[in-house]
XYZ file of C-alpha atoms in Angstrom:
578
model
C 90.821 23.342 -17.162
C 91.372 20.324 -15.209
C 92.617 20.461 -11.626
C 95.394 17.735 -10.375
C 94.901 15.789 -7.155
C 98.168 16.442 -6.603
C 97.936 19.726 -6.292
C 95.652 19.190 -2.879
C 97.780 19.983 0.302
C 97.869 16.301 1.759
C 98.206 16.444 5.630
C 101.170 16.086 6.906
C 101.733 12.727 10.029
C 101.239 13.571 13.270
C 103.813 12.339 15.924
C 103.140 9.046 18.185
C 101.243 10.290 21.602
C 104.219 10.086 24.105
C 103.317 6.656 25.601
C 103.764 8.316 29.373
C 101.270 11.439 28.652
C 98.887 8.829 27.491
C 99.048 6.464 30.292
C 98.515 9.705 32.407
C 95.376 10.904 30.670
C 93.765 7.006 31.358
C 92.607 8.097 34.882
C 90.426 10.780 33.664
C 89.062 9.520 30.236
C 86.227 6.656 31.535
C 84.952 4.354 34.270
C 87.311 1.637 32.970
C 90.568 2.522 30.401
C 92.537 -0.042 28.573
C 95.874 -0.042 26.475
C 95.710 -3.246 24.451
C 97.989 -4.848 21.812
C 96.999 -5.548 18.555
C 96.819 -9.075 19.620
C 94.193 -8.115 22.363
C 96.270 -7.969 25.262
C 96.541 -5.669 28.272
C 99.324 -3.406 28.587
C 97.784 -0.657 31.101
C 94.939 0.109 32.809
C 93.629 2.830 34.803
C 93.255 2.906 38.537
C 89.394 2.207 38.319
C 90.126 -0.525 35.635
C 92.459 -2.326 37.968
C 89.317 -2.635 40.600
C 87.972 -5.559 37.884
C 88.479 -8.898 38.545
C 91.891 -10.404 37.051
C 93.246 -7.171 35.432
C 97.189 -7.703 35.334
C 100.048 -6.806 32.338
C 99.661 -9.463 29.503
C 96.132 -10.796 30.174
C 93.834 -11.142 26.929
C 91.372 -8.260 27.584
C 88.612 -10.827 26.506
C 89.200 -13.321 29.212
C 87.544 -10.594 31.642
C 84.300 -10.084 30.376
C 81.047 -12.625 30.217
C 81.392 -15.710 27.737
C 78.654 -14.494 26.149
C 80.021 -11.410 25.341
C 84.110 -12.662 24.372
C 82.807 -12.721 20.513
C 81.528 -9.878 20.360
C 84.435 -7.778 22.180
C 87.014 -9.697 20.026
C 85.300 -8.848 16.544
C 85.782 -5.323 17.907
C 89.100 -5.377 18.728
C 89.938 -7.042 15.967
C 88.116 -4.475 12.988
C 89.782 -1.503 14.938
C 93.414 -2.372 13.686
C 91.720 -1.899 9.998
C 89.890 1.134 10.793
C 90.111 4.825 11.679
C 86.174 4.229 13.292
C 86.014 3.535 16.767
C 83.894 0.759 17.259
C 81.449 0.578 20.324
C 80.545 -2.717 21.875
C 78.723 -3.595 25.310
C 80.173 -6.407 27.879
C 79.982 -7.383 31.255
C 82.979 -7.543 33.296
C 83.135 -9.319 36.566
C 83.042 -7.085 39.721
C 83.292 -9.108 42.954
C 79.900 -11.084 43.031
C 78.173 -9.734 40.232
C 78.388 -8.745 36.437
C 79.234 -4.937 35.874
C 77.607 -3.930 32.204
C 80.221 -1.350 30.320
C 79.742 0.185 26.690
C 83.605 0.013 25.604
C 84.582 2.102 22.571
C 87.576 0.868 20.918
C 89.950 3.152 18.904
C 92.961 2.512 17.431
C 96.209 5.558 18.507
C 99.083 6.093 16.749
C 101.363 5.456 20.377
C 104.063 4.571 18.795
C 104.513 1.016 20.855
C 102.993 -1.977 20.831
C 99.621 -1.052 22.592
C 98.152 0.981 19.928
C 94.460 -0.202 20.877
C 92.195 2.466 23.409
C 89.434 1.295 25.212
C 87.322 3.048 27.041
C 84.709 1.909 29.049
C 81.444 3.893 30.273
C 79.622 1.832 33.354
C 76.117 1.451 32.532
C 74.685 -0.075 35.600
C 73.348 3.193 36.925
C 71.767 3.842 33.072
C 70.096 0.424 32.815
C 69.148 0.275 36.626
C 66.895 3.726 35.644
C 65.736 1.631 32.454
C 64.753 -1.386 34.067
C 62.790 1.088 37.195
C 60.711 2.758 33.818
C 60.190 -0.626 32.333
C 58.722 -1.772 35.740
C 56.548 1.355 36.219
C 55.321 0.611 32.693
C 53.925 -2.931 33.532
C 53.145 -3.001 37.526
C 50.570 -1.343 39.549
C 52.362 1.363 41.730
C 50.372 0.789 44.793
C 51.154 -2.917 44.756
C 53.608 -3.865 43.158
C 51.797 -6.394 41.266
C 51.688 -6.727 37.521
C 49.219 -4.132 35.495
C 47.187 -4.671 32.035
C 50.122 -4.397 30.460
C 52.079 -6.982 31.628
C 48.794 -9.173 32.375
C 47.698 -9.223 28.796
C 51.358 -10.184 27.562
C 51.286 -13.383 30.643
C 47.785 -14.633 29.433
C 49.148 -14.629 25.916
C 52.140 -16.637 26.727
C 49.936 -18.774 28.590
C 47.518 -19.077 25.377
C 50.784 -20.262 23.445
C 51.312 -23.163 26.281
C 47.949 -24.368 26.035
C 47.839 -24.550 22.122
C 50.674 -26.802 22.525
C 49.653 -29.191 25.389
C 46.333 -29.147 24.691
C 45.550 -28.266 28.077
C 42.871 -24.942 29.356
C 43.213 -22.409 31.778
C 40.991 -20.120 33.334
C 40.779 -16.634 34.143
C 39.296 -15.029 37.432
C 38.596 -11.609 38.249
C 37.975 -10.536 42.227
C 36.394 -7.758 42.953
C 36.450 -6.825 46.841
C 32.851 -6.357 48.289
C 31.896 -3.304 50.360
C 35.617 -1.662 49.925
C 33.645 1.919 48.575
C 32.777 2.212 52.131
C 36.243 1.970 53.213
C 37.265 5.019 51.429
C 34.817 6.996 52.354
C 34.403 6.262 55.675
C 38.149 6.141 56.761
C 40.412 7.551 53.878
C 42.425 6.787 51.059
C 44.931 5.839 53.172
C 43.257 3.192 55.290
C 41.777 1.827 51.675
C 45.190 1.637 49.900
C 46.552 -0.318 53.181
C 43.911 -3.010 52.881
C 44.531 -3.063 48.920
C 47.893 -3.840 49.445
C 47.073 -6.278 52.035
C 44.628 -7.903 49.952
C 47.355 -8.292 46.959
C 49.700 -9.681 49.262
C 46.874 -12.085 50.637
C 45.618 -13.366 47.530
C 50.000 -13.613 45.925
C 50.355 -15.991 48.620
C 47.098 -18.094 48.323
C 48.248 -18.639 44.450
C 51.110 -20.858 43.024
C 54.240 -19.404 41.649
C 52.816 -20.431 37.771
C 50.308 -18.229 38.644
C 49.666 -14.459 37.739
C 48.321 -12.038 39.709
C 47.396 -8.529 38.348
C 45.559 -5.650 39.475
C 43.356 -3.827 36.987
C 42.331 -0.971 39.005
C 40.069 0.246 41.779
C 39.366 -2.967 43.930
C 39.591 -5.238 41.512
C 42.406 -8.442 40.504
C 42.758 -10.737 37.989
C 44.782 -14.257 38.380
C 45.574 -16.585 35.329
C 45.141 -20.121 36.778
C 47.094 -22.089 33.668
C 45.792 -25.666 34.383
C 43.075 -24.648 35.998
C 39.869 -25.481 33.904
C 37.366 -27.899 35.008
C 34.589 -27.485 37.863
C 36.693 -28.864 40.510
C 39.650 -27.339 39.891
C 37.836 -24.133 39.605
C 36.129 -24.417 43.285
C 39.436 -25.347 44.999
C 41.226 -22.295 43.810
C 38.485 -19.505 43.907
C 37.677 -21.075 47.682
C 40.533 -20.763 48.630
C 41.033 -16.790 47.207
C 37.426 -16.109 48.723
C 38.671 -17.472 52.467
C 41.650 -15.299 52.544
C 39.647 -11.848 51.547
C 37.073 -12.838 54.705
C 39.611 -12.742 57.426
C 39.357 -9.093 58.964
C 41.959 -6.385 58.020
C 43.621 -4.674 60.701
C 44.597 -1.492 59.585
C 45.207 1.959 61.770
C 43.524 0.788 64.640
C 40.106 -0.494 62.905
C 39.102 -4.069 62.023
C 37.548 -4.520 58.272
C 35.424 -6.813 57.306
C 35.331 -7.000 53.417
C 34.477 -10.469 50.668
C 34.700 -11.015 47.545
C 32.889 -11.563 44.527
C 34.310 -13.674 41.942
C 33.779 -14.203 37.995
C 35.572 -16.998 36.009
C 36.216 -17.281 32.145
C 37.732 -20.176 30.943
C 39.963 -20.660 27.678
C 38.909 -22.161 25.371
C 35.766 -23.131 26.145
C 34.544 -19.465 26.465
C 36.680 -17.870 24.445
C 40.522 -17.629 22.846
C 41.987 -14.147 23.491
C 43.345 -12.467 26.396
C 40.913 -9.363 25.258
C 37.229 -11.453 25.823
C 38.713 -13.651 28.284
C 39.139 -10.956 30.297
C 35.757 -9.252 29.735
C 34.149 -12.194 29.883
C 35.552 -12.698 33.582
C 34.514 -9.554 34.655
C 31.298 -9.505 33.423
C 30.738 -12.959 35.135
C 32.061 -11.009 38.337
C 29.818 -8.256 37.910
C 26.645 -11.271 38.013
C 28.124 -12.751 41.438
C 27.930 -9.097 42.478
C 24.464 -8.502 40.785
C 23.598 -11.731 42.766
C 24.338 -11.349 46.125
C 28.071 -11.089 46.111
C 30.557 -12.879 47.928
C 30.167 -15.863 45.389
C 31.673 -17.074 42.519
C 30.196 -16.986 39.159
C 31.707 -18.966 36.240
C 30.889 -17.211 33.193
C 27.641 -17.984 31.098
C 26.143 -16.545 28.003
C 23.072 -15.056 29.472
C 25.587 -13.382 31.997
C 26.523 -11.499 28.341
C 27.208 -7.330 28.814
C 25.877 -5.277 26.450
C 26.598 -6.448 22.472
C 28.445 -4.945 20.375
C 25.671 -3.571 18.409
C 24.237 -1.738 21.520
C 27.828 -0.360 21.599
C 27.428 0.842 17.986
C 23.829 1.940 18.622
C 25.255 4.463 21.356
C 27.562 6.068 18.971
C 24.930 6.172 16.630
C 22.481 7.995 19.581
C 24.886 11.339 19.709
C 24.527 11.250 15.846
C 20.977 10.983 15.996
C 20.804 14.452 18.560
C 22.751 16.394 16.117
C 20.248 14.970 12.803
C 16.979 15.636 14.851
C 16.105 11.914 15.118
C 14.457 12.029 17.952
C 10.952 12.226 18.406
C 7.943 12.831 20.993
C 4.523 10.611 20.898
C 1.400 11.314 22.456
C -0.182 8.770 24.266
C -3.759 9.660 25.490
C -5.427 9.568 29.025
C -9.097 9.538 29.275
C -11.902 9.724 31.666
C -12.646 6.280 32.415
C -16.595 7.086 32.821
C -16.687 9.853 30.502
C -14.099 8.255 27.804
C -13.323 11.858 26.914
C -9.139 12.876 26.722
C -7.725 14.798 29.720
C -4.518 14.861 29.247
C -1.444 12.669 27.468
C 1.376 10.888 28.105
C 4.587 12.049 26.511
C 6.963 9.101 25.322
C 10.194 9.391 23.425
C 10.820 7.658 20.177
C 13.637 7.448 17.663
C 13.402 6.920 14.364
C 16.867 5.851 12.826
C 17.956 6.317 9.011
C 18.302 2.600 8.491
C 17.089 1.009 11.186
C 13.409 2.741 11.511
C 12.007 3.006 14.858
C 13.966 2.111 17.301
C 12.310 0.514 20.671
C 12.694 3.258 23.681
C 13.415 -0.503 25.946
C 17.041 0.000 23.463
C 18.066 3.026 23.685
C 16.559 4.410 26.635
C 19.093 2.126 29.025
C 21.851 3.366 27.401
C 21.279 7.207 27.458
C 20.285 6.892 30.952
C 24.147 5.268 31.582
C 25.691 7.885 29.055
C 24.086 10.958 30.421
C 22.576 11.497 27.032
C 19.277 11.309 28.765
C 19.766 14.888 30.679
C 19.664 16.071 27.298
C 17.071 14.513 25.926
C 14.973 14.771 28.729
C 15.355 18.589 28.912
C 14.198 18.827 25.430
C 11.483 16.299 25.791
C 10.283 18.401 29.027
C 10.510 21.488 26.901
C 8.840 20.215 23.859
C 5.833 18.965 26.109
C 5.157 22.016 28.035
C 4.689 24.363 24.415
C 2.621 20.837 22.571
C 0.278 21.293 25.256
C -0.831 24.629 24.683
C -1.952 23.531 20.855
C -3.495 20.542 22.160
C -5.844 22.690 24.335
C -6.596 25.347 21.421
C -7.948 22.655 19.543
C -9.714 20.892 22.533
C -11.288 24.529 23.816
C -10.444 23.290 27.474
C -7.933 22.559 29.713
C -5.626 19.553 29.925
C -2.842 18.566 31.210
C 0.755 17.543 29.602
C 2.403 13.738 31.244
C 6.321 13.892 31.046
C 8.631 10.585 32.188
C 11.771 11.588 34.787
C 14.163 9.482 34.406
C 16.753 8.406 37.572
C 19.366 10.320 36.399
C 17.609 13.557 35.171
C 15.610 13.242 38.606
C 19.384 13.599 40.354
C 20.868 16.235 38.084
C 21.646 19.569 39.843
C 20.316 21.254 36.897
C 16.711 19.973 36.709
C 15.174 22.011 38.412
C 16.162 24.805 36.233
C 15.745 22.636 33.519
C 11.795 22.864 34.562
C 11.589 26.046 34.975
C 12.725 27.264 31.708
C 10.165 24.738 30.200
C 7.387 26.276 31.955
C 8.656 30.064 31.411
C 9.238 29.392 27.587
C 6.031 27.633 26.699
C 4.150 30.260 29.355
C 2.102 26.859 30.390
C 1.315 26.692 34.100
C 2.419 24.415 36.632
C -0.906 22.554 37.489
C -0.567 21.079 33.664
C 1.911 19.469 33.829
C 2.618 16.180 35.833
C 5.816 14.342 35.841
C 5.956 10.913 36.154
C 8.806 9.297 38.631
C 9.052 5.585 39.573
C 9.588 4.129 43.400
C 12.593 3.006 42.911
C 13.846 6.546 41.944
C 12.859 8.313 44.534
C 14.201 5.448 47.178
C 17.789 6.025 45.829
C 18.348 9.038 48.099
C 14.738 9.802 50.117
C 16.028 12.657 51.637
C 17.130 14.089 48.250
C 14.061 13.374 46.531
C 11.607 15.002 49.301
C 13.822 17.965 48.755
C 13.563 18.222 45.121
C 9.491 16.820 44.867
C 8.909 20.331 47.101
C 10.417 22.263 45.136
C 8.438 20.669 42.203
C 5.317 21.011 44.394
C 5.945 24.616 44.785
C 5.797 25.597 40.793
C 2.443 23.442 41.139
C 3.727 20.692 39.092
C 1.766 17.590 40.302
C 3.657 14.208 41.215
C 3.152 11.058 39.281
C 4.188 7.483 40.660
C 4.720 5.441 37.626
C 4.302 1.739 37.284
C 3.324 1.726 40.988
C 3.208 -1.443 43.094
C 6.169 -3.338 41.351
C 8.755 -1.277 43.154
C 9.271 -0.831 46.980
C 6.596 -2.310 49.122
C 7.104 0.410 51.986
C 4.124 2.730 51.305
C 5.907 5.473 54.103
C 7.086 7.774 50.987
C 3.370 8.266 50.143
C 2.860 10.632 53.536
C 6.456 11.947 53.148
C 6.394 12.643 49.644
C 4.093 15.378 48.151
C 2.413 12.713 45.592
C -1.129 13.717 43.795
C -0.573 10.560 41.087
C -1.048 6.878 41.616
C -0.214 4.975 37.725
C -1.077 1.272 38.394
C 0.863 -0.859 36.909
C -0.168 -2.996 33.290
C 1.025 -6.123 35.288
C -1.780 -5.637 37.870
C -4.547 -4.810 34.358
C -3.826 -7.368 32.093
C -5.507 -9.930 33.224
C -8.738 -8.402 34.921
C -11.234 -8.957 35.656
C -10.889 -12.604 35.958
C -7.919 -12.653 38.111
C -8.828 -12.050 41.829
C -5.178 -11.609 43.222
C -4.739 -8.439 41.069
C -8.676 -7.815 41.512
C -7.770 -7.338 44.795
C -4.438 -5.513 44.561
C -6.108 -2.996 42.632
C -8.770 -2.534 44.929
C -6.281 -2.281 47.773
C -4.621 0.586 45.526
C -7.874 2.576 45.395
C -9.084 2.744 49.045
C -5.578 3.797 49.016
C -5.898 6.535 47.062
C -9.542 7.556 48.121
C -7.789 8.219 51.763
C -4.721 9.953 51.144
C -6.991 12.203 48.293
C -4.520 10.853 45.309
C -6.104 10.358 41.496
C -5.475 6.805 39.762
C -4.481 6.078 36.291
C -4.773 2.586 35.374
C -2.094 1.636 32.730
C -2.493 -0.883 29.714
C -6.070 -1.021 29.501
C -6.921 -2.767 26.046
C -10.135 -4.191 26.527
C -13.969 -2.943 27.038
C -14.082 -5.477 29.811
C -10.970 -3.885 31.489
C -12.083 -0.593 31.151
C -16.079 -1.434 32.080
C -14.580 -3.011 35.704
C -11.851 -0.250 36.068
C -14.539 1.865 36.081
C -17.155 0.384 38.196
C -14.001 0.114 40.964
C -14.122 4.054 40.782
C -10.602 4.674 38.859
C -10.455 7.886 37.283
C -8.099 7.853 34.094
C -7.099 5.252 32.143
C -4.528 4.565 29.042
C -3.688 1.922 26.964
C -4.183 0.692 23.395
C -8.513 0.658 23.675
C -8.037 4.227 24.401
C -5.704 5.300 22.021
C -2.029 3.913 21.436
C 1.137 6.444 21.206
C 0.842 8.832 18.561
C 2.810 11.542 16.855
C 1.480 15.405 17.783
C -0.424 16.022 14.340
C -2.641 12.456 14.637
C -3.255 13.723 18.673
C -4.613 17.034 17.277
C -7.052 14.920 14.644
C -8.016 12.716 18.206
C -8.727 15.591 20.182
C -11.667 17.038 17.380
C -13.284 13.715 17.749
C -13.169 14.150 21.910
C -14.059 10.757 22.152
C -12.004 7.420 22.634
C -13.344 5.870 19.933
C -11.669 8.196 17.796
C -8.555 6.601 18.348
C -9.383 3.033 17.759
C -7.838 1.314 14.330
C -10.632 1.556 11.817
C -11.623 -2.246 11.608
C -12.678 -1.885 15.423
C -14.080 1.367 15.973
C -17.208 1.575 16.824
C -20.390 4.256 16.209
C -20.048 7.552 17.694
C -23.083 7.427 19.787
């Protein structure tokens, strides 16, 4: 059965609006209300209409708006005749001194007269005002004002373009304030967010207007000199940045003294992105910093950060914890008179899938700046304390366990329970085990460290200053500190006995020792003449490759049946066990 379209109910015409109701209803219906003609020209307009420029009877509604917009809003008018669609189109209409944005949507009435053409217009000022406020947040630094990574990455890019096409470098400089960490914490937030600002403001004025100036965060800026590129050039402007940053800041009633340190990339000599110019800058700023401060540093290759494979090697170090990777060696100490093993050093290797061993000088750096190294070192502490006990069952005597602290374990709140849950598990007692600290860690924070070294001092554990003599030449922590271990240096070893100046420093170290009642372990002994003159200067312990080089826990065990030094040496060398 087939259905005729005819039989659909068509709907029936509507009447014309009464031209007076709708001229009535244009107060209420938008920010801006039109009746046009189908020719485009004004016939009414409401009262908040009228407050454009040059609204009057007759006028071509396209006249009013931008030139730039006239096409547009005349397409619009023009396809609403042929269409029951409104169409929506955005102009800008002239409002005393400046350009008023609307979004008009056109309709076409049936009004029965020769304005059948509605427009309604929405202001959009306030809408694009809050748009342009968000876009602004989204590429400058709140504090101030200036422009963020965002917005910096997009400038040195544009810049980049320029200088492909003249031919012509640029360089990139990063500042970082000196000594502004001590603003914050000794006078506030406040007081440091003043002097930022001040700063920015200094340093925006110093530079030309074809400069950029960003901040990156903390205390830190970055300007994009384009032109800027040779020696010269380069001295002029970062003098001139440097000068401004020394004048005192006068802030809430105090007077701040701060500098600058400053590192320079420069395109394309050191490299052709915004990405590693950038880096390259601030690792150049970190060497002016590393190097005095208050300096400028253009940037060099041996200035380089870590590489990229040290970056992949990290990621590769959290694997390794989960896999079991890690490792301990054994390295031992023996009587230097008797030659028999009293104790060892523990040392931390890793041995990688691929790679194989893996030197501790590689990976060691970057758990330390991780915080990988807690863990590791709380395991290596652990794993020491219960090794020891099967070392002695084997050796039928006592000895005694070494175990490397590193800076950051040494300032963890949590070592010191850390140690005592190694000595509780492996039941091993506090007068084996000595843990080896350098100077330079226990200089950090004095105070700190004589805190925690009594507390170590208390469970018995005996103190161990490692690589001693190449740190701090004050010898004041060795009364304040409760120290029992002197490790002397392989720099001061290597080359005795025929060099006098370490001769001597080594004889220095002893009569040190002797008085203050502290033992000696002479590192990186790895010859008979070494170890015959270490001994005849009275040192107790030594260690080094004549005595045994690291070893894994199983080849230890083998060394300590032997009980003799000689034990240890590679075949091809040892001698007869006497």
């Amino acid at each position: 059965m087939h259905t005729s379209f005819s039989a659909v109910p068509q709907p029936q015409a509507s009447a014309p609006l009464p031209a007076g109701l709708l001229d009535g209803l244009l107060e209420t219906a938008g920010d801006a209300v039109f009746r046009v003609t189908s020719g485009g020209q004004i016939r009414t307009a409401s009262t908040r209409a009228r407050r454009l420029g040059g609204v009057e009877p007759g006028r071509a509604l396209v006249s009013l708006v931008h030139e730039a917009d006239q096409a547009a809003l005349r397409n619009a008018l023009v396809s609403s005749v042929g269409s029951i669609d409104p169409a929506i189109v955005e102009a800008r209409f002239r409002l005393g001194e400046r350009d008023v944005c609307y979004e008009l949507r056109i309709a076409l009435l049936d009004t029965g007269d020769d304005a059948p053409i509605l427009v309604i217009g929405r202001d959009m000022s306030a809408q694009q005002a809050t748009e342009e406020r968000l876009r602004h947040m989204a590429t400058h630094d709140a504090l101030t004002e200036l422009p963020n990574r965002v917005l910096l990455s997009d400038r040195i890019r544009m810049v980049i373009a320029n200088a492909r096409r003249s031919g012509q470098g640029f360089s990139v400089a990063t500042i970082g304030l000196d000594g502004f960490k001590k603003v914050n914490d000794g006078l506030g937030h406040p007081v440091g967010d003043a002097v930022l600002q001040m700063a920015a403001g200094r340093l925006r004025r110093t530079l030309r207007d074809s400069d950029t100036l960003a901040r990156v965060g903390g205390d830190e800026f970055v300007a994009v000199l384009p032109g800027t590129f040779n020696d010269a050039q380069i001295k002029l402007v970062t003098g001139r940045l440097m000068a401004t940053l020394q004048s005192p800041f006068e802030v809430a009633g105090h007077t701040i003294y701060l500098g600058a340190s400053i590192g320079v990339s420069v395109y394309p000599d050191h490299a052709e992105d915004e990405v590693r110019l950038i880096t390259l800058a601030d690792t150049a700023m970190s060497r002016a910093k590393e190097t005095g401060k208050a300096r400028t540093v253009l940037y060099s290759p041996r200035d380089q950060g870590p590489p990229e494979h040290d970056i992949s090697l990290e990621a590769a170090m959290f694997n390794a914890v989960r896999e079991g990777e890690f490792l301990l060696f054994y390295q031992p100490i023996v009587d230097a008179r008797t030659r028999t093993i009293e104790g060892f050093e523990t040392l931390m290797r890793w041995k990688h899938p691929t790679l194989g061993m893996v030197p501790p000088g590689r990976f060691i750096p970057i758990a330390e700046n991780n915080g990988l190294i807690n863990l590791l070192g709380a395991w290596a502490l652990k794993a020491a304390c219960m090794q020891i006990r099967q070392f002695q069952e084997v050796a039928g005597r006592e000895l005694y366990i070494s175990v490397n602290i590193s800076p950051r374990q040494f300032r963890s709140d949590r070592f010191l329970q850390v140690l005592d849950d190694a000595l509780a598990m492996s039941g091993t007692p506090g007068r084996q085990l000595v843990l080896e600290i350098t100077e330079g860690t226990l200089m950090i924070d004095p105070q700190h460290a004589e805190s925690i070294l009594t507390k170590m001092a208390e469970r018995e554990a005996r103190i161990a200053i490692d690589d001693f003599g190449t740190g701090y030449s004050s010898l004041a922590y060795l009364k304040r500190f409760p120290i029992s271990v002197l490790k002397v240096d392989r720099a001061f070893v290597k080359d005795l006995p025929e060099a006098e100046k370490d001769a001597a420093i080594c004889n220095a170290v002893l009569d040190l020792a002797k008085h203050l009642d502290l033992s000696v372990v002479a590192e990186g002994v790895e010859t008979e003449e070494q170890l015959s003159w270490l001994d005849t200067q009275g040192v107790h312990y030594v260690q080094g490759y004549l005595t045994g080089k690291p070893m894994p826990a199983n080849v230890a065990l083998a060394a300590l049946k032997e009980n003799l030094y000689t034990a240890l040496l590679p075949a091809e060398t040892r001698t007869v066990k006497p």
